[in-house]
C-alpha positions as a printed Julia matrix, in Angstrom:
382×3 Matrix{Float64}:
  11.3     3.66  -14.95
  10.5    -0.05  -15.14
  10.48   -0.21  -11.34
   8.13    2.77  -11.23
   5.8     1.1   -13.75
   5.65   -2.04  -11.61
   4.89   -0.08   -8.45
   2.3     2.11  -10.18
   0.47   -0.94  -11.55
   0.54   -2.92   -8.32
  -0.74   -0.07   -6.17
  -3.43    0.83   -8.69
  -4.68   -2.76   -8.47
  -4.38   -2.7    -4.68
  -6.72    0.28   -4.36
  -9.27    0.25   -7.18
 -11.67   -1.89   -5.1
 -12.07    0.87   -2.51
 -14.42    2.89   -4.72
 -17.14    0.27   -5.2
 -16.52   -3.04   -3.45
 -17.85   -2.12    0.02
 -21.21   -0.98   -1.36
 -21.48   -4.0    -3.66
 -20.62   -6.36   -0.79
 -23.03   -4.66    1.62
 -25.89   -5.01   -0.86
 -25.25   -8.75   -1.05
 -25.14   -9.43    2.66
 -21.38   -9.42    3.29
 -20.91   -7.84    6.71
 -18.72   -4.78    7.27
 -16.43   -6.95    9.41
 -15.79   -9.48    6.66
 -15.48   -6.64    4.16
 -12.58   -5.41    6.3
 -11.14   -8.94    6.42
 -11.16   -9.06    2.61
  -9.32   -5.74    2.41
  -6.83   -7.14    4.94
  -5.99  -10.16    2.76
  -3.88   -8.3     0.17
  -1.4    -6.62    2.57
  -1.33   -9.8     4.66
  -0.06  -11.7     1.62
   2.48   -8.97    0.9
   3.74   -9.07    4.48
   4.35  -12.82    4.3
   6.14  -12.46    0.96
   8.56   -9.92    2.39
   9.86  -12.56    4.83
  11.32  -14.79    2.11
  11.44  -12.53   -0.96
  15.12  -11.43   -0.7
  16.4   -15.01   -0.64
  14.08  -16.04   -3.48
  15.0   -13.0    -5.6
  18.69  -13.73   -5.07
  18.09  -17.24   -6.4
  15.82  -16.56   -9.41
  16.84  -12.99  -10.31
  14.98   -9.7   -10.38
  13.62  -10.01  -13.94
  12.13  -13.47  -13.31
  10.61  -12.34  -10.0
   9.02   -9.26  -11.6
   7.52  -11.22  -14.5
   6.15  -13.93  -12.21
   4.71  -11.34   -9.84
   2.93   -9.44  -12.61
   1.49  -12.56  -14.25
   0.17  -13.85  -10.93
  -1.26  -10.37  -10.22
  -3.2   -10.55  -13.48
  -4.43  -14.09  -12.78
  -5.73  -13.44   -9.26
  -7.23  -10.08  -10.24
  -9.28  -11.81  -12.94
 -10.25  -14.63  -10.56
 -11.48  -12.1    -8.0
 -13.73  -10.54  -10.65
 -15.32  -13.85  -11.64
 -15.66  -15.21   -8.07
 -19.47  -14.63   -8.02
 -19.74  -16.69  -11.21
 -17.77  -19.56   -9.67
 -20.39  -20.01   -6.92
 -23.48  -19.28   -9.04
 -24.4   -22.98   -9.1
 -24.84  -23.2    -5.31
 -28.58  -23.17   -4.64
 -28.47  -22.34   -0.93
 -28.12  -18.57   -0.53
 -26.28  -18.79    2.77
 -23.77  -21.31    1.45
 -23.3   -19.24   -1.71
 -22.59  -16.09    0.3
 -20.1   -17.91    2.52
 -18.34  -19.44   -0.48
 -18.01  -16.19   -2.45
 -16.7   -14.13    0.46
 -14.02  -16.72    1.2
 -13.09  -16.83   -2.51
 -12.69  -13.05   -2.38
 -10.42  -13.4     0.64
  -8.17  -16.12   -0.81
  -7.9   -14.59   -4.3
  -6.96  -11.22   -2.8
  -4.54  -12.9    -0.38
  -2.72  -14.79   -3.14
  -2.68  -11.64   -5.25
  -0.69   -9.95   -2.48
   1.39  -13.04   -1.68
   2.65  -13.81   -5.19
   2.36  -10.42   -6.84
   4.45   -8.71   -4.15
   7.55  -10.42   -5.59
   7.41   -7.85   -8.39
   7.46   -4.73   -6.24
   9.85   -6.23   -3.68
  12.33   -6.96   -6.49
  12.1    -3.38   -7.69
  12.56   -1.91   -4.21
  15.6    -4.1    -3.52
  17.09   -3.22   -6.92
  16.57    0.52   -6.59
  17.62    0.81   -2.93
  20.79   -1.19   -3.62
  21.81    1.18   -6.41
  21.05    4.45   -4.62
  22.12    3.86   -1.03
  23.59    7.35   -0.79
  20.17    8.95   -1.47
  17.78    6.64    0.33
  15.43    9.35    1.58
  14.79   10.83   -1.86
  14.72    7.49   -3.68
  12.32    5.85   -1.26
  10.18    9.0    -1.34
  10.07    8.78   -5.13
   8.96    5.15   -4.81
   6.3     6.31   -2.37
   5.26    9.01   -4.82
   4.84    6.59   -7.71
   2.98    4.19   -5.42
   0.84    7.15   -4.36
   0.06    7.94   -7.98
  -1.07    4.33   -8.38
  -3.29    4.74   -5.33
  -4.48    8.02   -6.82
  -5.49    6.55  -10.19
  -6.82    3.21   -8.94
  -9.99    4.27   -7.06
 -11.38    6.73   -9.67
 -10.64    4.35  -12.53
 -12.28    1.49  -10.62
 -15.32    3.67   -9.86
 -15.62    4.9   -13.45
 -15.37    1.36  -14.84
 -17.96    0.15  -12.33
 -20.37    2.92  -13.39
 -19.59    2.41  -17.09
 -21.53   -0.86  -17.25
 -24.78    1.02  -16.67
 -27.63   -1.18  -15.54
 -25.82   -4.5   -16.11
 -25.04   -5.41  -12.51
 -22.91   -8.45  -13.33
 -20.67   -6.61  -15.77
 -20.46   -3.58  -13.49
 -18.59   -5.81  -11.04
 -16.54   -7.77  -13.59
 -15.38   -4.91  -15.82
 -12.81   -3.25  -13.49
 -11.11   -6.6   -12.83
 -11.02   -7.52  -16.52
  -9.48   -4.16  -17.47
  -6.84   -4.17  -14.71
  -5.99   -7.83  -15.38
  -5.57   -7.14  -19.11
  -3.36   -4.1   -18.49
  -1.05   -6.17  -16.29
  -0.75   -8.92  -18.92
   0.14   -6.37  -21.61
   2.77   -4.71  -19.41
   4.54   -7.93  -18.43
   6.58   -8.57  -21.65
   7.6    -4.91  -21.85
   8.8    -4.8   -18.27
  10.46   -8.2   -18.64
  12.65   -6.63  -21.31
  13.61   -3.52  -19.32
  14.11   -4.92  -15.8
  17.72   -6.14  -15.4
  18.32   -9.7   -14.32
  20.31   -9.31  -11.12
  20.64  -11.66   -8.18
  20.48   -9.3    -5.21
  19.58  -10.14   -1.65
  18.36   -7.38    0.59
  21.42   -7.61    2.87
  24.44   -8.01    0.59
  24.56   -4.88   -1.56
  27.63   -2.65   -1.35
  27.16    1.13   -1.45
  28.72    2.85   -4.5
  31.19    4.79   -2.36
  32.16    1.92   -0.07
  35.23    0.67   -1.97
  37.68    2.5     0.3
  35.86    1.41    3.42
  36.01   -2.2     2.26
  39.82   -2.24    1.83
  41.75   -4.28    4.41
  43.31   -2.57    7.46
  46.94   -1.65    7.18
  48.28   -3.79   10.01
  47.57   -7.19   11.48
  46.38   -5.83   14.84
  43.72   -3.67   13.16
  42.72   -6.63   11.0
  42.23   -8.81   14.05
  40.16   -6.12   15.76
  37.98   -5.72   12.67
  37.5    -9.48   12.44
  36.46   -9.66   16.09
  33.97   -6.82   15.62
  32.49   -8.56   12.6
  32.09  -11.79   14.59
  30.38   -9.92   17.41
  27.71   -8.44   15.12
  24.45  -10.18   15.84
  21.84   -9.5    13.13
  19.02  -10.79   15.34
  19.87   -8.28   18.06
  20.04   -5.53   15.43
  16.57   -6.37   14.13
  15.2    -6.52   17.67
  16.77   -3.21   18.72
  14.45   -0.52   20.07
  15.12    1.76   17.09
  14.26   -0.9    14.52
  11.18   -2.03   16.46
   9.95    1.58   16.57
  10.49    1.89   12.82
   8.63   -1.32   12.01
   5.81   -0.36   14.38
   5.58    3.03   12.66
   5.21    1.44    9.22
   2.58   -0.98   10.53
   0.63    1.73   12.34
   0.73    4.22    9.46
  -0.49    1.62    6.97
  -3.21    0.18    9.18
  -4.56    3.57   10.27
  -4.85    4.87    6.7
  -6.26    1.57    5.42
  -9.25    1.79    7.77
 -10.69    4.43    5.44
 -11.0     2.0     2.51
 -14.03    0.13    3.89
 -15.41    2.9     6.13
 -15.28    6.29    4.4
 -18.01    5.12    2.01
 -20.53    4.87    4.86
 -20.17    8.57    5.58
 -19.89    9.89    2.02
 -22.89    7.9     0.74
 -25.07    9.08    3.62
 -26.56   12.45    4.49
 -26.04   15.18    3.53
 -24.2    14.18    0.32
 -25.3    10.72   -0.95
 -22.27   10.47   -3.25
 -21.96    7.76   -5.9
 -19.07    5.29   -6.19
 -17.33    7.47   -8.76
 -17.58   10.6    -6.59
 -16.31    8.69   -3.55
 -13.28    7.55   -5.54
 -12.3    11.17   -6.17
 -11.82   11.73   -2.44
  -9.19    8.99   -2.39
  -7.73   10.5    -5.57
  -7.59   13.89   -3.88
  -5.66   12.54   -0.9
  -3.23   10.65   -3.14
  -2.52   13.81   -5.15
  -1.54   15.55   -1.91
   0.69   12.6    -0.95
   2.32   12.68   -4.38
   3.26   16.35   -4.13
   4.42   16.13   -0.51
   6.33   12.84   -0.59
   9.48   13.78   -2.54
  10.0    17.11   -0.69
   9.78   15.18    2.59
  12.36   12.69    1.29
  14.62   15.55    0.21
  14.28   17.1     3.67
  15.15   13.79    5.34
  18.33   13.53    3.23
  19.43   16.92    4.63
  19.98   15.16    7.99
  22.15   12.15    7.1
  22.48    9.49    9.8
  20.4    11.51   12.26
  18.04    9.06   13.95
  16.55   11.74   16.19
  15.56   13.88   13.2
  14.09   10.84   11.4
  11.96    9.89   14.39
  10.81   13.48   14.87
   9.52   13.59   11.28
   7.77   10.22   11.77
   6.15   11.36   15.02
   4.94   14.56   13.36
   3.25   12.39   10.73
   1.21   10.62   13.39
   0.14   13.93   14.9
  -1.17   14.98   11.47
  -2.94   11.62   10.99
  -4.55   12.09   14.39
  -5.95   15.42   13.21
  -7.22   13.67   10.07
  -9.43   11.29   12.01
 -10.47   13.95   14.49
 -12.01   15.83   11.55
 -13.42   12.79    9.73
 -15.14   11.36   12.8
 -15.63   14.17   15.3
 -16.63   12.88   18.73
 -18.23   15.42   21.05
 -19.29   15.37   24.67
 -22.64   13.71   23.9
 -20.79   10.55   22.88
 -19.66   10.25   26.51
 -23.11   10.72   28.01
 -22.68   14.43   28.76
 -25.63   16.65   27.88
 -29.0    15.69   26.48
 -27.66   13.15   23.97
 -28.21   15.42   20.98
 -25.52   16.31   18.46
 -22.78   18.56   19.76
 -22.4    21.98   18.16
 -18.79   21.21   17.19
 -19.76   17.88   15.66
 -22.56   19.47   13.63
 -20.24   22.27   12.5
 -17.67   19.77   11.18
 -20.16   17.67    9.21
 -19.54   19.42    5.89
 -17.63   18.99    2.68
 -14.77   21.47    3.38
 -13.96   19.64    6.6
 -13.73   16.3     4.78
 -11.56   17.92    2.09
  -9.16   19.31    4.7
  -9.04   15.93    6.45
  -8.07   14.17    3.21
  -5.3    16.73    2.66
  -4.01   15.99    6.15
  -4.21   12.26    5.4
  -1.82   12.69    2.45
   0.58   14.88    4.44
   0.49   12.57    7.47
   1.14    9.49    5.34
   4.2    11.1     3.74
   5.65   12.28    7.05
   5.0     9.01    8.89
   6.51    6.84    6.13
   9.4     8.53    4.37
  11.79    8.96    7.29
  11.43    5.37    8.49
  13.46    3.64    5.78
  16.67    5.72    6.19
  16.28    5.28    9.95
  16.03    1.48    9.6
  19.28    1.16    7.64
  21.41    3.2    10.07
  24.3     1.03   11.19
């Protein structure tokens, strides 16, 4: 439960910007390109942390890593919220804009870089204890993370709207609230998270005691020792199966993340003109779908133990569903390719409605669950 609380909090903080930040940034001259760069900073920091986190967690312990990660999350969340105040003294508008957008980038980057120690510790701890049910356990982690993604955008949008006409506080308030929540949670979670020194590659499965016993005769022992010496972890990581799995995780995350800075441009335009709060409910809607689909997908994956072909089939099906998602969200007809009179295609006009967007967001949740939950059991085969 402590691990779930950490993941819920971190993913809520990772996503609450999506409901209001793009509009706020656009109104102040930050380009859509740099807006995307800012959204990139958080997962970039997390990706770098994952390279050294297992060794660091083994040295300092899971409880220390979680507490440090949560406190740094709170610090950099608050700093992001006050970044416009930090550059208010710069008189040149161009220099002020450049300074604030780079502050946004670095504060969000360090939030991902240091805060990711908390969730990485929890994932290592949970996966080490439940190696015989990886599909279901990792799906439950995805579900809790999905709930965080589900709550983050609407709460961020509501807090942004709650400030009324005070533009400065409308921006600050979500960061202050999320930063305060993280500070309050830290001592509680510090008490409940066990202090264990686990690396990501040295945990023993609960049922592996018999398998770990020495061979009965010297010849078998020598053969086992030779096999162990021949294992090359670099070759294992660079195997085609592992590369496909890592590419799947990267592609699934990057494809879905493109909606954070872009969906707002469609939903705030004709024919709907939705507010920040209403936009956030579309992300909430998709996360609800992911939450309900994720654990059943994990349970299904566990029905095919050690079956790499089945795992990859589920992952591939997820990308088909995500492809349908974007085909509905951004329908491209023949006129886009210079065919016809350049007017809107009938199919494109027919899909520009609220039910179509709702169906697409359902498919987004289903595609995310399918393209993610079979990858982890596939990666640990062998």
